[in-house]
């Protein structure tokens, strides 16, 4: 696992865009396509606007989770991400793998499971080249919430009823941990002081972190956390202080 801390969100966004584009180029070179799962929420939207250099025609966009409601409703992760990505007009619709959350959590999960199987094959967990994830102040990621039965499920995609403290209070469809942890690369993007407690708890392995869904994301491949200084504000070890294996800032991406 690697953690990089940036002065502010614009710097984090710029470095995250470079990270994504390099992994896209690597995936296309090795496998002829790039399978990316986009994070929901607001944090990643700035990054999505910096991805003009993606190999668009070889890139396949999935979503890590979606809020249930009318198709492309105001709080839709699909709608927000697509507006921010602003893909080329000639991007084939077949490259956009929208979660049909308007079907409701259960049927939406069934349909997305079928979509994953069609794209990745009938057996085993789908292996994304890169999954982008955000983090809630309660330690949730995608739509996997603390204490939810989804955390012990092997399902590829789940229908989820969020706890009462989550906004928007909409049923969700979410990739399950089985898919998150099968990825070649997972990048968390976390910004803002509101997340600092969850970040410290997860990255510095506090006992209560065991329940935090963000702590359960331990992919077979690469796990990288990008934080701005505010989100890193409660970490006890800071870059340039006592170096440690999990929270250092360096100026290059490993393996690039
Ligand atoms: C969602 C997301 C969720 C999000 C975090 C952080 O549908 O809301 O998938 O997991 O990433 O809640 O959200 P912000 O980036 O808006 O703070």
CSV table of C-alpha atoms and ligand atoms in Angstrom, one decimal:
chain,number,residue,atom,x,y,z
A,1,UNK,CA,0.0,0.0,0.0
A,2,UNK,CA,1.2,3.5,-0.8
A,3,UNK,CA,0.0,6.9,0.5
A,4,UNK,CA,0.7,10.2,-1.2
A,5,UNK,CA,-0.3,13.5,0.5
A,6,UNK,CA,-0.7,16.6,-1.6
A,7,UNK,CA,-0.9,20.3,-0.5
A,8,UNK,CA,-4.4,20.8,-1.8
A,9,UNK,CA,-7.1,19.1,-3.9
A,10,UNK,CA,-6.1,20.7,-7.3
A,11,UNK,CA,-2.6,19.2,-6.9
A,12,UNK,CA,-4.1,15.8,-5.9
A,13,UNK,CA,-6.4,16.0,-8.9
A,14,UNK,CA,-3.6,16.7,-11.3
A,15,UNK,CA,-1.5,13.8,-10.0
A,16,UNK,CA,-4.5,11.5,-9.9
A,17,UNK,CA,-5.2,12.2,-13.6
A,18,UNK,CA,-1.6,11.3,-14.5
A,19,UNK,CA,-1.9,8.1,-12.4
A,20,UNK,CA,-5.1,7.1,-14.2
A,21,UNK,CA,-3.8,7.9,-17.7
A,22,UNK,CA,-0.6,5.9,-17.1
A,23,UNK,CA,-2.5,2.9,-16.0
A,24,UNK,CA,-4.8,3.2,-18.9
A,25,UNK,CA,-1.8,3.2,-21.3
A,26,UNK,CA,-0.4,0.2,-19.5
A,27,UNK,CA,-3.6,-1.7,-19.7
A,28,UNK,CA,-4.2,-1.0,-23.4
A,29,UNK,CA,-0.5,-2.0,-24.2
A,30,UNK,CA,-0.8,-5.3,-22.3
A,31,UNK,CA,-4.5,-6.2,-22.9
A,32,UNK,CA,-5.8,-4.0,-25.6
A,33,UNK,CA,-8.4,-2.3,-23.3
A,34,UNK,CA,-8.7,-0.4,-20.0
A,35,UNK,CA,-11.5,-1.4,-17.6
A,36,UNK,CA,-12.0,1.4,-15.1
A,37,UNK,CA,-14.6,1.7,-12.3
A,38,UNK,CA,-15.4,5.3,-11.4
A,39,UNK,CA,-16.0,6.5,-7.9
A,40,UNK,CA,-19.2,8.3,-7.1
A,41,UNK,CA,-19.6,11.4,-5.0
A,42,UNK,CA,-18.1,14.8,-5.5
A,43,UNK,CA,-14.4,14.3,-4.7
A,44,UNK,CA,-13.3,12.7,-8.0
A,45,UNK,CA,-15.2,15.1,-10.3
A,46,UNK,CA,-12.2,17.4,-10.7
A,47,UNK,CA,-10.0,14.5,-11.7
A,48,UNK,CA,-12.6,13.4,-14.3
A,49,UNK,CA,-12.3,16.8,-16.0
A,50,UNK,CA,-8.5,16.2,-16.5
A,51,UNK,CA,-8.6,12.9,-18.4
A,52,UNK,CA,-8.6,14.3,-22.0
A,53,UNK,CA,-5.6,12.1,-22.8
A,54,UNK,CA,-7.3,8.8,-22.0
A,55,UNK,CA,-7.3,6.2,-24.9
A,56,UNK,CA,-11.0,6.7,-25.1
A,57,UNK,CA,-11.9,4.2,-27.7
A,58,UNK,CA,-10.2,1.5,-25.7
A,59,UNK,CA,-11.5,2.6,-22.3
A,60,UNK,CA,-14.5,1.0,-20.7
A,61,UNK,CA,-16.2,3.0,-17.9
A,62,UNK,CA,-18.0,1.3,-15.1
A,63,UNK,CA,-19.3,2.7,-11.9
A,64,UNK,CA,-18.5,1.6,-8.4
A,65,UNK,CA,-21.9,2.4,-7.2
A,66,UNK,CA,-25.1,4.2,-8.0
A,67,UNK,CA,-27.9,5.8,-6.2
A,68,UNK,CA,-31.4,4.4,-7.1
A,69,UNK,CA,-33.9,6.8,-8.7
A,70,UNK,CA,-35.2,7.8,-12.1
A,71,UNK,CA,-32.6,7.3,-14.9
A,72,UNK,CA,-29.8,9.9,-14.6
A,73,UNK,CA,-31.6,11.7,-11.8
A,74,UNK,CA,-30.1,14.7,-10.1
A,75,UNK,CA,-28.1,12.7,-7.6
A,76,UNK,CA,-26.9,10.1,-10.1
A,77,UNK,CA,-23.2,9.2,-10.0
A,78,UNK,CA,-23.4,8.4,-13.7
A,79,UNK,CA,-24.8,11.8,-14.6
A,80,UNK,CA,-22.2,13.7,-12.5
A,81,UNK,CA,-19.3,11.6,-13.7
A,82,UNK,CA,-20.3,11.8,-17.4
A,83,UNK,CA,-20.7,15.6,-17.2
A,84,UNK,CA,-17.2,15.9,-15.6
A,85,UNK,CA,-15.5,13.4,-18.0
A,86,UNK,CA,-17.1,15.1,-21.0
A,87,UNK,CA,-16.0,12.2,-23.3
A,88,UNK,CA,-15.6,12.7,-27.1
A,89,UNK,CA,-18.9,12.7,-29.0
A,90,UNK,CA,-17.8,9.6,-30.9
A,91,UNK,CA,-17.2,7.5,-27.8
A,92,UNK,CA,-19.2,4.3,-28.4
A,93,UNK,CA,-22.1,4.0,-26.0
A,94,UNK,CA,-21.0,0.4,-25.5
A,95,UNK,CA,-18.0,1.8,-23.6
A,96,UNK,CA,-20.2,3.3,-20.9
A,97,UNK,CA,-21.5,0.6,-18.6
A,98,UNK,CA,-24.1,2.4,-16.6
A,99,UNK,CA,-25.6,0.9,-13.5
A,100,UNK,CA,-29.4,0.6,-14.2
A,101,UNK,CA,-30.3,1.7,-10.7
A,102,UNK,CA,-33.7,2.9,-11.8
A,103,UNK,CA,-34.6,-0.8,-11.6
A,104,UNK,CA,-34.2,-0.6,-7.8
A,105,UNK,CA,-31.4,-2.1,-5.6
A,106,UNK,CA,-32.1,-5.8,-6.1
A,107,UNK,CA,-32.8,-5.9,-9.9
A,108,UNK,CA,-30.2,-3.2,-10.5
A,109,UNK,CA,-27.6,-5.4,-8.8
A,110,UNK,CA,-28.8,-8.5,-10.8
A,111,UNK,CA,-28.5,-6.6,-14.1
A,112,UNK,CA,-25.1,-5.2,-13.3
A,113,UNK,CA,-23.8,-8.6,-12.3
A,114,UNK,CA,-24.9,-9.8,-15.8
A,115,UNK,CA,-23.1,-6.8,-17.4
A,116,UNK,CA,-19.9,-7.6,-15.5
A,117,UNK,CA,-20.1,-11.3,-16.6
A,118,UNK,CA,-20.7,-10.3,-20.2
A,119,UNK,CA,-17.6,-8.0,-20.2
A,120,UNK,CA,-15.2,-9.9,-18.0
A,121,UNK,CA,-16.3,-13.5,-18.6
A,122,UNK,CA,-18.5,-16.0,-16.8
A,123,UNK,CA,-16.1,-17.2,-14.1
A,124,UNK,CA,-14.3,-15.7,-11.1
A,125,UNK,CA,-14.3,-12.1,-9.9
A,126,UNK,CA,-14.1,-9.5,-12.6
A,127,UNK,CA,-10.6,-8.0,-12.7
A,128,UNK,CA,-10.7,-4.2,-13.2
A,129,UNK,CA,-7.5,-2.5,-14.3
A,130,UNK,CA,-8.3,0.3,-12.0
A,131,UNK,CA,-11.0,1.1,-9.5
A,132,UNK,CA,-11.3,4.6,-8.1
A,133,UNK,CA,-12.9,4.9,-4.7
A,134,UNK,CA,-13.9,7.7,-2.4
A,135,UNK,CA,-14.3,7.6,1.4
A,136,UNK,CA,-17.1,8.8,3.6
A,137,UNK,CA,-16.4,10.3,7.1
A,138,UNK,CA,-17.9,7.1,8.5
A,139,UNK,CA,-15.3,5.0,6.6
A,140,UNK,CA,-17.7,3.8,3.9
A,141,UNK,CA,-16.6,3.4,0.4
A,142,UNK,CA,-18.6,2.9,-2.8
A,143,UNK,CA,-21.9,2.0,-1.1
A,144,UNK,CA,-20.5,-0.3,1.4
A,145,UNK,CA,-21.4,1.0,4.8
A,146,UNK,CA,-20.2,0.1,8.3
A,147,UNK,CA,-22.0,-2.9,9.8
A,148,UNK,CA,-23.8,-3.7,6.6
A,149,UNK,CA,-24.2,-7.4,5.6
A,150,UNK,CA,-22.7,-6.4,2.3
A,151,UNK,CA,-19.3,-6.4,4.0
A,152,UNK,CA,-19.3,-10.2,4.4
A,153,UNK,CA,-21.0,-11.0,1.0
A,154,UNK,CA,-19.2,-12.6,-1.9
A,155,UNK,CA,-21.7,-11.1,-4.3
A,156,UNK,CA,-20.2,-9.1,-7.2
A,157,UNK,CA,-22.8,-6.5,-7.0
A,158,UNK,CA,-25.2,-5.7,-4.2
A,159,UNK,CA,-28.4,-3.8,-3.6
A,160,UNK,CA,-27.9,-1.7,-0.4
A,161,UNK,CA,-30.2,0.3,1.9
A,162,UNK,CA,-27.9,3.0,3.4
A,163,UNK,CA,-28.0,3.8,7.1
A,164,UNK,CA,-29.9,6.8,8.3
A,165,UNK,CA,-26.9,9.1,8.6
A,166,UNK,CA,-26.0,8.8,4.9
A,167,UNK,CA,-27.1,11.4,2.4
A,168,UNK,CA,-28.6,11.1,-0.1
A,169,UNK,CA,-30.8,8.6,1.6
A,170,UNK,CA,-31.4,6.6,-1.5
A,171,UNK,CA,-31.1,2.8,-2.0
A,172,UNK,CA,-27.9,2.0,-3.8
A,173,UNK,CA,-26.4,-0.5,-6.1
A,174,UNK,CA,-22.7,-1.2,-5.3
A,175,UNK,CA,-19.8,-3.3,-6.4
A,176,UNK,CA,-19.0,-5.8,-3.6
A,177,UNK,CA,-15.6,-6.3,-1.9
A,178,UNK,CA,-15.1,-9.4,-4.0
A,179,UNK,CA,-14.7,-7.1,-7.0
A,180,UNK,CA,-12.9,-4.3,-5.3
A,181,UNK,CA,-10.3,-6.7,-4.0
A,182,UNK,CA,-9.8,-8.5,-7.3
A,183,UNK,CA,-8.6,-5.3,-9.0
A,184,UNK,CA,-5.2,-4.8,-10.5
A,185,UNK,CA,-5.1,-1.3,-9.0
A,186,UNK,CA,-7.2,0.6,-6.5
A,187,UNK,CA,-6.8,4.3,-6.0
A,188,UNK,CA,-8.6,6.1,-3.1
A,189,UNK,CA,-9.1,9.8,-3.6
A,190,UNK,CA,-9.9,11.6,-0.3
A,191,UNK,CA,-10.1,15.3,0.3
A,192,UNK,CA,-11.2,17.5,3.2
A,193,UNK,CA,-10.8,17.6,7.0
A,194,UNK,CA,-14.2,15.8,7.4
A,195,UNK,CA,-12.5,12.6,6.3
A,196,UNK,CA,-9.4,13.0,8.4
A,197,UNK,CA,-10.6,10.8,11.3
A,198,UNK,CA,-11.6,8.0,9.0
A,199,UNK,CA,-8.3,8.3,7.1
A,200,UNK,CA,-6.3,8.1,10.3
A,201,UNK,CA,-8.4,5.2,11.6
A,202,UNK,CA,-7.9,3.2,8.4
A,203,UNK,CA,-4.3,4.0,7.5
A,204,UNK,CA,-3.0,3.8,11.0
A,205,UNK,CA,-4.9,0.6,11.7
A,206,UNK,CA,-6.9,1.8,14.7
A,207,UNK,CA,-8.8,-1.1,16.4
A,208,UNK,CA,-12.2,0.4,15.4
A,209,UNK,CA,-10.9,0.5,11.8
A,210,UNK,CA,-11.7,-3.2,11.5
A,211,UNK,CA,-15.4,-2.2,10.8
A,212,UNK,CA,-14.6,0.5,8.3
A,213,UNK,CA,-15.3,-0.7,4.8
A,214,UNK,CA,-12.4,1.4,3.5
A,215,UNK,CA,-10.1,-0.8,5.7
A,216,UNK,CA,-11.5,-4.0,4.0
A,217,UNK,CA,-10.3,-2.9,0.6
A,218,UNK,CA,-7.1,-4.9,0.2
A,219,UNK,CA,-6.8,-5.6,-3.5
A,220,UNK,CA,-4.7,-8.4,-5.0
A,221,UNK,CA,-2.9,-5.7,-6.9
A,222,UNK,CA,-1.8,-2.2,-6.1
A,223,UNK,CA,-3.5,-0.1,-3.4
A,224,UNK,CA,-2.8,3.6,-3.4
A,225,UNK,CA,-4.3,6.4,-1.3
A,226,UNK,CA,-4.2,10.0,-2.6
A,227,UNK,CA,-5.0,12.5,0.2
A,228,UNK,CA,-4.9,16.3,0.3
A,229,UNK,CA,-3.4,17.8,3.4
A,230,UNK,CA,-6.7,18.4,5.1
A,231,UNK,CA,-7.7,14.7,4.8
A,232,UNK,CA,-4.3,13.7,6.1
A,233,UNK,CA,-4.5,16.2,8.9
A,234,UNK,CA,-4.8,13.6,11.7
A,235,UNK,CA,-2.2,11.2,10.5
A,236,UNK,CA,0.5,10.8,13.2
A,237,UNK,CA,3.3,10.3,10.6
A,238,UNK,CA,3.8,12.9,8.0
A,239,UNK,CA,6.0,12.7,4.9
A,240,UNK,CA,9.5,14.0,5.7
A,241,UNK,CA,9.1,13.1,9.4
A,242,UNK,CA,9.7,9.5,10.4
A,243,UNK,CA,9.4,7.6,7.1
A,244,UNK,CA,7.1,4.7,7.2
A,245,UNK,CA,6.0,2.0,4.8
A,246,UNK,CA,2.5,3.3,4.4
A,247,UNK,CA,2.5,7.1,4.4
A,248,UNK,CA,5.2,8.7,2.4
A,249,UNK,CA,5.0,11.2,-0.3
A,250,UNK,CA,7.2,10.6,-3.3
A,251,UNK,CA,7.3,12.2,-6.7
A,252,UNK,CA,6.8,9.1,-8.9
A,253,UNK,CA,4.3,6.3,-9.3
A,254,UNK,CA,5.8,2.9,-8.4
A,255,UNK,CA,6.0,0.6,-11.3
A,256,UNK,CA,5.7,3.4,-13.9
B,1,LIG,C1,-21.5,7.8,-3.3
B,1,LIG,C2,-20.0,7.3,-3.3
B,1,LIG,C3,-19.5,7.4,-2.0
B,1,LIG,C4,-18.5,8.5,-2.0
B,1,LIG,C5,-18.2,9.0,-0.6
B,1,LIG,C6,-17.4,10.3,-0.6
B,1,LIG,O1,-22.3,7.3,-4.1
B,1,LIG,O2,-21.7,8.7,-2.6
B,1,LIG,O3,-19.8,6.3,-4.0
B,1,LIG,O4,-18.8,6.2,-1.6
B,1,LIG,O5,-17.3,8.2,-2.7
B,1,LIG,O6,-19.4,9.1,0.1
B,1,LIG,O7,-18.3,11.3,-1.2
B,1,LIG,P1,-17.7,12.7,-1.6
B,1,LIG,O8,-16.6,12.5,-2.5
B,1,LIG,O9,-18.9,13.5,-2.2
B,1,LIG,O10,-17.3,13.3,-0.2
